[in-house]
Short mmCIF file of N, CA, C and O in Angstrom, two decimals:
data_model
loop_
_atom_site.label_atom_id
_atom_site.label_comp_id
_atom_site.label_asym_id
_atom_site.label_seq_id
_atom_site.Cartn_x
_atom_site.Cartn_y
_atom_site.Cartn_z
N MET A 1 59.71 -79.11 -66.85
CA MET A 1 58.48 -80.27 -67.54
C MET A 1 58.33 -81.16 -66.84
O MET A 1 57.07 -81.54 -66.09
N MET A 2 59.05 -82.25 -66.57
CA MET A 2 59.46 -83.69 -65.97
C MET A 2 59.29 -82.93 -64.63
O MET A 2 58.57 -83.99 -63.99
N LYS A 3 59.95 -82.18 -63.52
CA LYS A 3 59.32 -82.23 -62.28
C LYS A 3 58.16 -81.84 -62.14
O LYS A 3 58.02 -82.73 -60.72
N ARG A 4 57.55 -81.26 -62.75
CA ARG A 4 55.73 -81.04 -62.70
C ARG A 4 55.26 -82.40 -62.68
O ARG A 4 53.82 -82.79 -62.46
N LEU A 5 55.39 -83.27 -63.79
CA LEU A 5 55.10 -84.63 -64.13
C LEU A 5 54.83 -85.60 -63.57
O LEU A 5 54.40 -86.71 -63.35
N LEU A 6 56.04 -85.27 -62.41
CA LEU A 6 56.56 -86.88 -62.11
C LEU A 6 55.42 -87.40 -61.04
O LEU A 6 55.13 -88.06 -60.57
N PRO A 7 55.08 -85.69 -59.65
CA PRO A 7 54.13 -86.06 -58.59
C PRO A 7 52.73 -86.67 -59.28
O PRO A 7 52.25 -86.83 -58.73
N LEU A 8 52.60 -86.11 -60.13
CA LEU A 8 51.01 -86.30 -60.82
C LEU A 8 51.40 -88.03 -61.35
O LEU A 8 50.08 -88.39 -60.90
N MET A 9 52.21 -88.35 -61.68
CA MET A 9 52.39 -89.77 -61.94
C MET A 9 52.30 -90.55 -60.95
O MET A 9 51.68 -91.38 -60.76
N VAL A 10 53.35 -90.62 -59.81
CA VAL A 10 53.10 -90.96 -58.24
C VAL A 10 51.82 -91.00 -58.08
O VAL A 10 51.28 -92.08 -57.72
N MET A 11 50.73 -90.32 -57.95
CA MET A 11 49.85 -89.45 -57.48
C MET A 11 48.48 -91.14 -58.42
O MET A 11 47.86 -91.19 -57.43
N LEU A 12 48.49 -90.88 -59.08
CA LEU A 12 47.92 -91.38 -60.49
C LEU A 12 48.86 -93.23 -60.00
O LEU A 12 47.69 -93.76 -60.18
N GLY A 13 49.62 -93.37 -59.65
CA GLY A 13 50.29 -94.61 -59.53
C GLY A 13 49.88 -95.20 -58.20
O GLY A 13 49.42 -96.22 -58.45
N VAL A 14 49.87 -94.43 -57.25
CA VAL A 14 49.23 -94.95 -56.26
C VAL A 14 47.64 -94.80 -55.75
O VAL A 14 47.37 -95.71 -55.61
N SER A 15 46.94 -93.94 -56.45
CA SER A 15 45.40 -94.10 -56.53
C SER A 15 44.81 -95.73 -57.60
O SER A 15 43.82 -96.34 -56.87
N GLY A 16 45.85 -96.08 -58.59
CA GLY A 16 45.60 -97.01 -58.98
C GLY A 16 45.22 -98.64 -58.30
O GLY A 16 44.92 -99.16 -58.37
N GLY A 17 46.99 -97.99 -57.51
CA GLY A 17 46.95 -99.39 -56.70
C GLY A 17 46.11 -99.87 -55.26
O GLY A 17 45.32 -100.67 -54.93
N VAL A 18 45.72 -98.28 -54.94
CA VAL A 18 44.77 -98.28 -53.77
C VAL A 18 42.99 -99.20 -54.48
O VAL A 18 42.40 -99.95 -53.79
N ARG A 19 42.35 -98.44 -56.02
CA ARG A 19 41.78 -99.26 -56.54
C ARG A 19 41.86 -101.13 -56.41
O ARG A 19 40.55 -101.80 -56.40
N ALA A 20 43.09 -101.33 -57.03
CA ALA A 20 43.11 -102.78 -57.49
C ALA A 20 42.97 -103.74 -56.03
O ALA A 20 42.93 -104.52 -56.36
N ALA A 21 43.58 -103.21 -54.98
CA ALA A 21 43.78 -103.46 -53.91
C ALA A 21 41.98 -104.28 -53.14
O ALA A 21 41.63 -105.16 -52.51
N SER A 22 40.93 -103.53 -53.58
CA SER A 22 39.52 -103.74 -53.70
C SER A 22 39.06 -104.66 -54.16
O SER A 22 37.95 -104.76 -54.08
N VAL A 23 39.76 -104.89 -55.14
CA VAL A 23 39.26 -105.84 -56.32
C VAL A 23 38.81 -107.50 -55.38
O VAL A 23 39.54 -108.15 -55.35
N CYS A 24 37.90 -107.85 -55.79
CA CYS A 24 37.72 -109.27 -55.15
C CYS A 24 36.97 -110.37 -56.28
O CYS A 24 36.62 -109.92 -57.69
N GLU A 25 37.76 -111.44 -56.00
CA GLU A 25 37.21 -112.33 -57.41
C GLU A 25 37.19 -113.48 -56.64
O GLU A 25 37.15 -114.24 -56.07
N ARG A 26 35.21 -114.26 -57.15
CA ARG A 26 34.91 -115.54 -56.89
C ARG A 26 35.34 -116.31 -57.80
O ARG A 26 35.47 -116.76 -58.70
N LEU A 27 35.86 -117.59 -56.91
CA LEU A 27 36.94 -118.72 -57.29
C LEU A 27 35.71 -120.11 -57.41
O LEU A 27 34.73 -119.58 -57.00
N PRO A 28 36.06 -120.53 -58.80
CA PRO A 28 35.13 -121.75 -59.04
C PRO A 28 35.42 -122.71 -58.31
O PRO A 28 36.39 -122.84 -57.30
N VAL A 29 33.90 -123.10 -57.54
CA VAL A 29 34.28 -125.10 -56.49
C VAL A 29 35.49 -125.88 -57.18
O VAL A 29 35.54 -126.07 -58.56
N ASP A 30 36.44 -126.00 -56.63
CA ASP A 30 37.38 -127.21 -57.01
C ASP A 30 37.88 -128.01 -56.06
O ASP A 30 38.45 -127.93 -54.69
N PRO A 31 37.02 -129.46 -56.12
CA PRO A 31 37.41 -130.39 -54.81
C PRO A 31 38.60 -130.62 -55.01
O PRO A 31 39.40 -130.89 -53.75
N GLU A 32 39.88 -130.31 -55.34
CA GLU A 32 41.09 -130.44 -55.08
C GLU A 32 41.71 -128.99 -53.95
O GLU A 32 42.50 -129.08 -54.15
N PHE A 33 41.55 -127.87 -54.38
CA PHE A 33 41.67 -126.46 -53.96
C PHE A 33 40.15 -126.02 -53.12
O PHE A 33 39.54 -125.49 -53.98
N PRO A 34 40.68 -126.02 -51.60
CA PRO A 34 41.23 -126.43 -50.32
C PRO A 34 41.06 -128.42 -50.82
O PRO A 34 39.54 -128.57 -50.41
N ALA A 35 41.93 -129.29 -50.55
CA ALA A 35 41.52 -130.70 -50.93
C ALA A 35 41.18 -131.02 -49.49
O ALA A 35 41.16 -130.38 -48.14
N GLY A 36 39.97 -131.48 -49.16
CA GLY A 36 39.16 -131.61 -47.73
C GLY A 36 38.69 -131.36 -47.15
O GLY A 36 38.34 -131.95 -46.26
N LEU A 37 38.10 -129.97 -48.50
CA LEU A 37 36.74 -129.52 -47.32
C LEU A 37 35.77 -129.83 -46.77
O LEU A 37 34.63 -129.77 -46.08
N SER A 38 35.51 -130.56 -47.90
CA SER A 38 34.17 -131.28 -47.70
C SER A 38 33.77 -132.56 -46.60
O SER A 38 35.27 -132.79 -46.10
N GLY A 39 33.15 -132.35 -45.52
CA GLY A 39 33.17 -133.46 -44.43
C GLY A 39 32.03 -132.55 -43.25
O GLY A 39 30.96 -131.83 -44.11
N SER A 40 32.05 -133.60 -42.63
CA SER A 40 31.08 -133.13 -41.46
C SER A 40 32.49 -131.91 -40.03
O SER A 40 33.60 -132.47 -40.37
N TYR A 41 31.17 -130.74 -39.51
CA TYR A 41 32.22 -130.73 -38.36
C TYR A 41 31.55 -130.62 -37.13
O TYR A 41 30.42 -130.38 -37.50
N GLU A 42 31.80 -129.75 -36.32
CA GLU A 42 31.44 -129.44 -35.08
C GLU A 42 31.32 -127.63 -35.09
O GLU A 42 32.88 -127.43 -35.54
N ILE A 43 30.76 -127.44 -34.47
CA ILE A 43 30.30 -126.19 -34.52
C ILE A 43 30.39 -125.33 -33.10
O ILE A 43 29.64 -125.73 -31.82
N VAL A 44 30.82 -124.02 -32.40
CA VAL A 44 30.41 -123.59 -31.76
C VAL A 44 30.37 -122.00 -32.21
O VAL A 44 31.28 -121.22 -32.44
N GLY A 45 29.35 -120.96 -31.42
CA GLY A 45 29.02 -119.97 -31.75
C GLY A 45 28.69 -118.90 -31.16
O GLY A 45 28.03 -119.48 -30.01
N LYS A 46 28.42 -117.22 -31.65
CA LYS A 46 27.42 -116.76 -30.60
C LYS A 46 26.88 -115.87 -31.73
O LYS A 46 26.89 -115.75 -32.81
N ASP A 47 25.47 -116.02 -31.18
CA ASP A 47 24.52 -115.59 -32.45
C ASP A 47 24.38 -114.16 -32.04
O ASP A 47 24.09 -113.46 -31.74
N PRO A 48 24.33 -113.54 -33.75
CA PRO A 48 24.58 -112.55 -34.47
C PRO A 48 23.33 -111.70 -33.73
O PRO A 48 23.65 -109.97 -33.37
N ALA A 49 21.82 -111.94 -33.38
CA ALA A 49 21.21 -111.01 -33.28
C ALA A 49 20.53 -111.69 -31.70
O ALA A 49 20.43 -110.53 -31.09
N LYS A 50 20.77 -112.11 -31.80
CA LYS A 50 20.35 -112.83 -29.74
C LYS A 50 21.72 -112.21 -28.72
O LYS A 50 21.06 -112.14 -27.50
N GLY A 51 22.63 -113.02 -29.35
CA GLY A 51 23.98 -112.86 -28.69
C GLY A 51 24.29 -113.84 -27.18
O GLY A 51 24.65 -114.19 -26.76
N THR A 52 23.18 -115.19 -27.69
CA THR A 52 23.48 -116.07 -27.34
C THR A 52 24.16 -116.88 -27.81
O THR A 52 24.78 -117.37 -28.84
N VAL A 53 25.25 -117.83 -26.92
CA VAL A 53 25.70 -118.89 -27.43
C VAL A 53 25.84 -120.45 -28.17
O VAL A 53 23.82 -120.69 -27.38
N TYR A 54 25.75 -121.43 -29.11
CA TYR A 54 25.41 -122.19 -29.87
C TYR A 54 25.99 -123.47 -29.82
O TYR A 54 27.28 -123.43 -29.38
N THR A 55 25.48 -124.67 -29.56
CA THR A 55 26.84 -125.83 -30.27
C THR A 55 25.92 -126.25 -31.84
O THR A 55 24.78 -126.37 -31.52
N GLY A 56 26.84 -127.24 -32.17
CA GLY A 56 25.74 -127.86 -32.74
C GLY A 56 27.18 -128.43 -33.95
O GLY A 56 27.76 -129.23 -33.83
N THR A 57 26.35 -129.04 -35.29
CA THR A 57 27.07 -130.10 -36.30
C THR A 57 26.80 -128.97 -37.84
O THR A 57 25.81 -128.14 -37.61
N LEU A 58 27.86 -129.42 -38.48
CA LEU A 58 28.02 -128.67 -39.92
C LEU A 58 28.12 -130.21 -40.62
O LEU A 58 29.20 -130.21 -40.57
N THR A 59 27.67 -129.77 -42.29
CA THR A 59 28.22 -130.62 -43.29
C THR A 59 28.05 -129.82 -44.45
O THR A 59 27.17 -128.62 -44.93
N LEU A 60 29.64 -130.11 -44.85
CA LEU A 60 29.72 -129.30 -46.06
C LEU A 60 30.47 -130.11 -47.49
O LEU A 60 31.15 -130.81 -47.42
N ASP A 61 29.24 -129.47 -48.13
CA ASP A 61 29.79 -130.60 -49.33
C ASP A 61 29.53 -129.73 -51.04
O ASP A 61 29.15 -128.53 -50.89
N TYR A 62 30.27 -130.36 -51.52
CA TYR A 62 30.36 -130.17 -53.19
C TYR A 62 29.33 -129.07 -54.07
O TYR A 62 28.58 -130.45 -54.22
N GLY A 63 28.46 -128.45 -54.56
CA GLY A 63 28.18 -128.01 -54.86
C GLY A 63 27.97 -127.67 -56.75
O GLY A 63 29.42 -128.10 -56.76
N LYS A 64 27.38 -127.48 -57.53
CA LYS A 64 28.13 -127.13 -59.59
C LYS A 64 28.66 -126.14 -59.23
O LYS A 64 29.70 -126.03 -59.41
N ASP A 65 27.75 -125.00 -58.50
CA ASP A 65 29.06 -123.32 -58.42
C ASP A 65 29.33 -123.03 -57.29
O ASP A 65 29.79 -121.84 -57.08
N SER A 66 28.88 -123.85 -55.86
CA SER A 66 29.36 -123.55 -54.83
C SER A 66 29.57 -124.45 -53.90
O SER A 66 28.79 -125.79 -54.18
N TYR A 67 29.76 -124.17 -52.67
CA TYR A 67 29.59 -125.56 -51.90
C TYR A 67 28.31 -125.13 -50.91
O TYR A 67 27.45 -124.31 -50.61
N VAL A 68 27.75 -126.48 -50.36
CA VAL A 68 26.17 -126.73 -49.84
C VAL A 68 26.49 -127.48 -48.45
O VAL A 68 27.55 -127.80 -48.41
N LEU A 69 26.05 -126.28 -47.38
CA LEU A 69 25.65 -126.48 -45.76
C LEU A 69 24.59 -126.12 -45.86
O LEU A 69 23.48 -126.23 -46.40
N SER A 70 24.63 -127.58 -44.52
CA SER A 70 23.46 -127.66 -43.57
C SER A 70 24.03 -127.97 -42.24
O SER A 70 24.86 -128.65 -41.77
N ARG A 71 23.52 -127.00 -41.18
CA ARG A 71 23.55 -126.60 -39.96
C ARG A 71 23.11 -126.94 -39.21
O ARG A 71 21.29 -126.25 -39.29
N GLY A 72 22.90 -127.68 -38.23
CA GLY A 72 22.28 -127.95 -37.03
C GLY A 72 22.11 -126.84 -35.89
O GLY A 72 23.62 -128.10 -35.07
N THR A 73 21.58 -126.42 -35.25
CA THR A 73 21.83 -126.14 -33.74
C THR A 73 20.55 -126.07 -33.05
O THR A 73 19.45 -126.27 -33.64
N ASP A 74 20.63 -126.45 -31.93
CA ASP A 74 19.20 -126.30 -30.64
C ASP A 74 18.29 -126.71 -31.86
O ASP A 74 16.82 -126.52 -31.10
N GLY A 75 18.02 -128.15 -31.91
CA GLY A 75 17.31 -128.50 -32.62
C GLY A 75 16.34 -128.28 -34.29
O GLY A 75 15.72 -128.67 -34.97
N GLN A 76 17.30 -127.04 -34.73
CA GLN A 76 16.80 -126.54 -35.55
C GLN A 76 17.42 -126.57 -37.26
O GLN A 76 19.01 -126.41 -36.84
N THR A 77 17.34 -126.55 -38.62
CA THR A 77 18.52 -126.86 -39.28
C THR A 77 18.18 -125.87 -40.69
O THR A 77 17.25 -125.55 -40.40
N LEU A 78 19.33 -125.01 -40.61
CA LEU A 78 19.68 -124.18 -41.52
C LEU A 78 20.41 -124.57 -43.15
O LEU A 78 21.12 -125.48 -42.57
N HIS A 79 20.10 -123.97 -44.11
CA HIS A 79 20.63 -124.82 -45.16
C HIS A 79 21.63 -123.43 -45.69
O HIS A 79 20.83 -121.93 -45.90
N GLY A 80 22.58 -123.20 -46.82
CA GLY A 80 22.99 -122.45 -47.14
C GLY A 80 24.31 -123.29 -48.00
O GLY A 80 24.16 -123.91 -48.49
N VAL A 81 24.73 -121.71 -48.26
CA VAL A 81 25.96 -121.62 -49.68
C VAL A 81 27.41 -120.97 -49.14
O VAL A 81 27.05 -120.25 -48.08
N ALA A 82 28.00 -121.73 -49.96
CA ALA A 82 29.38 -120.78 -49.45
C ALA A 82 29.96 -120.98 -50.76
O ALA A 82 30.34 -121.63 -51.52
N TRP A 83 31.17 -119.77 -50.66
CA TRP A 83 32.10 -120.01 -52.29
C TRP A 83 33.24 -119.20 -51.44
O TRP A 83 33.72 -118.57 -49.92
N ILE A 84 34.49 -120.02 -51.80
CA ILE A 84 36.00 -118.84 -51.38
C ILE A 84 36.04 -117.53 -52.36
O ILE A 84 35.70 -117.94 -54.08
N GLN A 85 36.33 -116.80 -52.13
CA GLN A 85 36.94 -115.50 -52.68
C GLN A 85 38.23 -114.81 -52.33
O GLN A 85 38.42 -114.95 -51.35
N ARG A 86 38.53 -114.55 -53.18
CA ARG A 86 40.09 -114.10 -53.11
C ARG A 86 40.18 -112.30 -53.38
O ARG A 86 39.21 -111.33 -54.69
N CYS A 87 40.42 -111.79 -52.60
CA CYS A 87 40.55 -109.92 -52.75
C CYS A 87 42.51 -109.66 -52.66
O CYS A 87 43.15 -110.03 -52.01
N GLY A 88 41.87 -108.57 -53.63
CA GLY A 88 43.17 -107.05 -53.40
C GLY A 88 44.84 -107.63 -53.44
O GLY A 88 44.78 -108.98 -54.40
N VAL A 89 45.61 -107.52 -53.53
CA VAL A 89 46.80 -107.17 -54.47
C VAL A 89 47.49 -108.12 -53.45
O VAL A 89 47.74 -109.32 -54.16
N ASP A 90 46.94 -108.98 -52.46
CA ASP A 90 47.69 -110.34 -51.82
C ASP A 90 47.17 -111.68 -51.89
O ASP A 90 47.05 -112.38 -51.54
N LYS A 91 46.05 -111.10 -52.77
CA LYS A 91 45.30 -112.84 -52.68
C LYS A 91 44.63 -113.35 -51.85
O LYS A 91 44.84 -114.96 -52.12
N ILE A 92 44.43 -112.82 -50.58
CA ILE A 92 43.93 -113.56 -49.42
C ILE A 92 42.25 -114.35 -49.81
O ILE A 92 41.50 -113.68 -50.51
N ARG A 93 42.43 -115.06 -49.75
CA ARG A 93 41.15 -116.27 -49.63
C ARG A 93 40.59 -115.70 -48.21
O ARG A 93 40.87 -115.95 -47.28
N THR A 94 39.13 -115.80 -48.61
CA THR A 94 37.90 -116.06 -47.61
C THR A 94 36.90 -116.46 -47.77
O THR A 94 36.97 -116.59 -49.02
N LEU A 95 36.12 -117.54 -47.16
CA LEU A 95 35.04 -118.69 -47.49
C LEU A 95 34.09 -117.59 -46.74
O LEU A 95 34.01 -117.06 -45.59
N LEU A 96 33.05 -117.19 -47.75
CA LEU A 96 31.86 -116.50 -47.74
C LEU A 96 30.99 -117.30 -47.13
O LEU A 96 30.63 -118.45 -48.39
N VAL A 97 30.02 -117.36 -46.75
CA VAL A 97 28.63 -118.19 -46.35
C VAL A 97 27.37 -117.24 -46.13
O VAL A 97 27.20 -116.37 -45.47
N ARG A 98 26.28 -118.13 -46.79
CA ARG A 98 24.93 -117.23 -46.39
C ARG A 98 24.07 -118.20 -45.91
O ARG A 98 23.64 -119.58 -47.72
N TYR A 99 23.36 -117.99 -45.06
CA TYR A 99 22.01 -118.81 -44.78
C TYR A 99 20.54 -118.84 -45.31
O TYR A 99 20.90 -117.16 -45.05
N ASP A 100 20.31 -119.14 -45.83
CA ASP A 100 18.52 -119.25 -46.22
C ASP A 100 17.68 -119.03 -45.29
O ASP A 100 17.04 -119.64 -44.78
N THR A 101 18.03 -118.06 -44.61
CA THR A 101 16.83 -117.07 -43.12
C THR A 101 16.35 -115.82 -43.55
O THR A 101 16.86 -115.46 -44.66
N GLN A 102 15.35 -115.47 -43.17
CA GLN A 102 15.52 -113.91 -43.33
C GLN A 102 15.07 -113.14 -41.81
O GLN A 102 14.69 -113.84 -40.75
N PRO A 103 15.77 -111.95 -41.66
CA PRO A 103 17.05 -112.03 -42.90
C PRO A 103 17.99 -112.53 -42.87
O PRO A 103 18.34 -113.88 -42.29
N ALA A 104 19.26 -112.95 -43.80
CA ALA A 104 20.14 -114.16 -44.17
C ALA A 104 21.08 -114.09 -43.30
O ALA A 104 21.64 -112.82 -42.28
N ILE A 105 21.82 -115.03 -42.54
CA ILE A 105 23.03 -115.06 -41.96
C ILE A 105 24.22 -114.50 -42.76
O ILE A 105 24.58 -116.09 -43.87
N GLU A 106 25.22 -113.76 -42.56
CA GLU A 106 26.21 -113.65 -43.45
C GLU A 106 27.34 -114.09 -42.61
O GLU A 106 27.59 -113.90 -41.51
N MET A 107 28.61 -114.72 -42.55
CA MET A 107 30.00 -115.31 -42.23
C MET A 107 30.85 -115.37 -43.43
O MET A 107 30.74 -115.03 -44.59
N ALA A 108 31.98 -114.31 -42.95
CA ALA A 108 33.09 -114.41 -43.83
C ALA A 108 33.79 -115.43 -42.41
O ALA A 108 33.87 -115.03 -41.89
N CYS A 109 34.57 -115.88 -42.78
CA CYS A 109 35.33 -117.20 -42.53
C CYS A 109 37.00 -117.09 -43.29
O CYS A 109 37.28 -117.88 -44.07
N ALA A 110 37.70 -117.46 -42.34
CA ALA A 110 39.16 -117.40 -42.23
C ALA A 110 39.33 -118.91 -42.37
O ALA A 110 38.55 -119.78 -41.10
N LEU A 111 40.24 -119.64 -43.16
CA LEU A 111 40.27 -121.29 -43.16
C LEU A 111 41.96 -121.71 -42.54
O LEU A 111 42.52 -121.35 -43.41
N GLN A 112 41.64 -122.44 -41.94
CA GLN A 112 43.55 -122.97 -41.00
C GLN A 112 43.52 -124.66 -41.41
O GLN A 112 42.03 -125.52 -41.33
N THR A 113 44.44 -125.22 -40.88
CA THR A 113 44.30 -126.69 -40.82
C THR A 113 45.30 -126.91 -39.61
O THR A 113 45.77 -126.18 -39.13
N ASP A 114 44.87 -127.81 -38.43
CA ASP A 114 45.97 -128.74 -37.70
C ASP A 114 46.75 -129.14 -38.23
O ASP A 114 47.09 -129.40 -39.29
N GLY A 115 47.20 -129.92 -36.76
CA GLY A 115 48.28 -130.58 -37.81
C GLY A 115 48.21 -132.18 -38.14
O GLY A 115 48.91 -132.70 -38.39
N ASP A 116 46.64 -132.20 -37.95
CA ASP A 116 46.82 -133.92 -38.64
C ASP A 116 46.06 -133.00 -40.05
O ASP A 116 45.28 -134.28 -40.67
N ASN A 117 46.18 -132.54 -40.82
CA ASN A 117 45.26 -132.08 -41.62
C ASN A 117 43.67 -131.49 -42.08
O ASN A 117 42.87 -131.65 -42.78
N TYR A 118 42.81 -131.65 -40.88
CA TYR A 118 41.52 -131.14 -40.98
C TYR A 118 41.49 -129.79 -40.33
O TYR A 118 42.10 -128.79 -39.99
N TYR A 119 40.52 -129.52 -40.84
CA TYR A 119 40.16 -127.70 -40.91
C TYR A 119 38.77 -127.21 -39.98
O TYR A 119 38.65 -127.74 -39.23
N ARG A 120 39.95 -126.00 -39.81
CA ARG A 120 39.27 -125.35 -38.76
C ARG A 120 38.88 -124.27 -39.42
O ARG A 120 39.87 -123.37 -40.28
N ALA A 121 37.60 -123.09 -39.07
CA ALA A 121 37.20 -122.27 -39.73
C ALA A 121 36.72 -121.08 -38.44
O ALA A 121 36.02 -121.64 -37.56
N THR A 122 37.28 -119.71 -38.72
CA THR A 122 36.79 -118.93 -37.57
C THR A 122 36.12 -117.98 -38.27
O THR A 122 36.22 -117.25 -39.67
N CYS A 123 34.91 -117.65 -37.83
CA CYS A 123 34.04 -116.63 -38.49
C CYS A 123 33.12 -115.74 -38.14
O CYS A 123 33.29 -116.06 -36.62
N ARG A 124 33.33 -114.30 -39.02
CA ARG A 124 32.47 -112.70 -37.97
C ARG A 124 30.75 -113.35 -38.76
O ARG A 124 31.09 -113.82 -39.53
N THR A 125 29.95 -113.47 -37.89
CA THR A 125 28.63 -112.95 -38.56
C THR A 125 27.88 -112.42 -38.22
O THR A 125 28.54 -111.11 -37.41
N ARG A 126 26.42 -111.74 -39.51
CA ARG A 126 25.57 -111.00 -39.30
C ARG A 126 24.61 -111.39 -39.28
O ARG A 126 24.70 -112.08 -40.80
N GLN A 127 23.64 -110.94 -38.97
CA GLN A 127 22.56 -111.19 -39.90
C GLN A 127 21.64 -109.99 -40.34
O GLN A 127 21.24 -108.60 -39.46
N GLY A 128 21.34 -109.90 -41.46
CA GLY A 128 20.32 -108.72 -41.66
C GLY A 128 21.40 -107.35 -41.56
O GLY A 128 22.68 -107.52 -42.02
N GLY A 129 20.35 -106.07 -41.14
CA GLY A 129 21.67 -105.14 -41.39
C GLY A 129 22.19 -104.91 -39.87
O GLY A 129 22.99 -103.72 -39.50
N ASP A 130 21.77 -105.68 -38.47
CA ASP A 130 23.20 -105.96 -37.54
C ASP A 130 24.08 -105.66 -37.79
O ASP A 130 24.62 -106.93 -38.10
N GLN A 131 24.75 -104.64 -37.11
CA GLN A 131 26.82 -104.38 -37.55
C GLN A 131 27.16 -105.39 -36.22
O GLN A 131 27.84 -105.25 -36.67
N SER A 132 26.50 -105.61 -35.24
CA SER A 132 27.12 -105.54 -33.82
C SER A 132 28.38 -107.03 -34.12
O SER A 132 28.46 -107.80 -33.83
N GLY A 133 27.50 -108.23 -34.86
CA GLY A 133 27.65 -109.07 -35.33
C GLY A 133 27.77 -110.54 -34.33
O GLY A 133 27.38 -109.99 -33.13
N GLY A 134 28.19 -111.49 -34.72
CA GLY A 134 28.17 -112.38 -34.14
C GLY A 134 29.88 -113.08 -34.51
O GLY A 134 30.57 -113.12 -35.66
N LEU A 135 30.15 -114.27 -34.03
CA LEU A 135 30.86 -115.66 -33.75
C LEU A 135 30.84 -116.99 -34.44
O LEU A 135 29.41 -116.93 -33.56
N GLU A 136 31.86 -117.54 -34.76
CA GLU A 136 31.33 -119.49 -35.18
C GLU A 136 32.56 -119.76 -35.28
O GLU A 136 33.37 -119.31 -36.18
N ALA A 137 33.01 -120.82 -34.77
CA ALA A 137 33.96 -121.97 -35.46
C ALA A 137 33.46 -123.04 -35.49
O ALA A 137 32.81 -123.69 -35.47
N TRP A 138 34.10 -123.59 -36.81
CA TRP A 138 33.96 -124.83 -37.11
C TRP A 138 35.28 -126.07 -36.69
O TRP A 138 36.26 -125.45 -37.15
N PHE A 139 35.01 -126.90 -36.44
CA PHE A 139 36.38 -127.65 -36.31
C PHE A 139 35.91 -129.15 -36.89
O PHE A 139 35.19 -130.29 -36.84
N GLN A 140 36.50 -129.47 -38.25
CA GLN A 140 36.56 -131.20 -38.82
C GLN A 140 36.56 -132.02 -38.41
O GLN A 140 37.48 -132.06 -37.42
N LYS A 141 35.68 -132.89 -38.05
CA LYS A 141 35.53 -134.27 -37.63
C LYS A 141 36.52 -135.26 -38.47
O LYS A 141 36.36 -135.73 -39.59
N PRO A 142 37.35 -136.10 -37.85
CA PRO A 142 38.60 -137.28 -38.57
C PRO A 142 37.45 -138.19 -38.82
O PRO A 142 36.11 -138.52 -38.70
#
């Protein structure tokens, strides 16, 4: 009897672990973590819809339940929000961004710091249902 139950228990344990890995949790805004994230950034990117490259500036500040963004490129200012999400068994943190455009520009960014503890973000972007995507990188100004 035990020999028959063992494979079933193993299969149930594996399927439960796979399901848990896809669970994500939105983290509350915390000025202490990651410390020093707010500020001004230089940005460079590739437009997800047109495929053209752009440069500009970004300001990131703390809001009540999300980070508040203002991005200036090519004489146009976009406003948006961002939040940190923690996913999977490894609790991987990702910065998610959504700009108020039609259709919305969405980004998933990895945060790193350089040797002087200034933030850098590398982001994959998409707009609407377009899956081709674009890229954007942020470099915090001292």
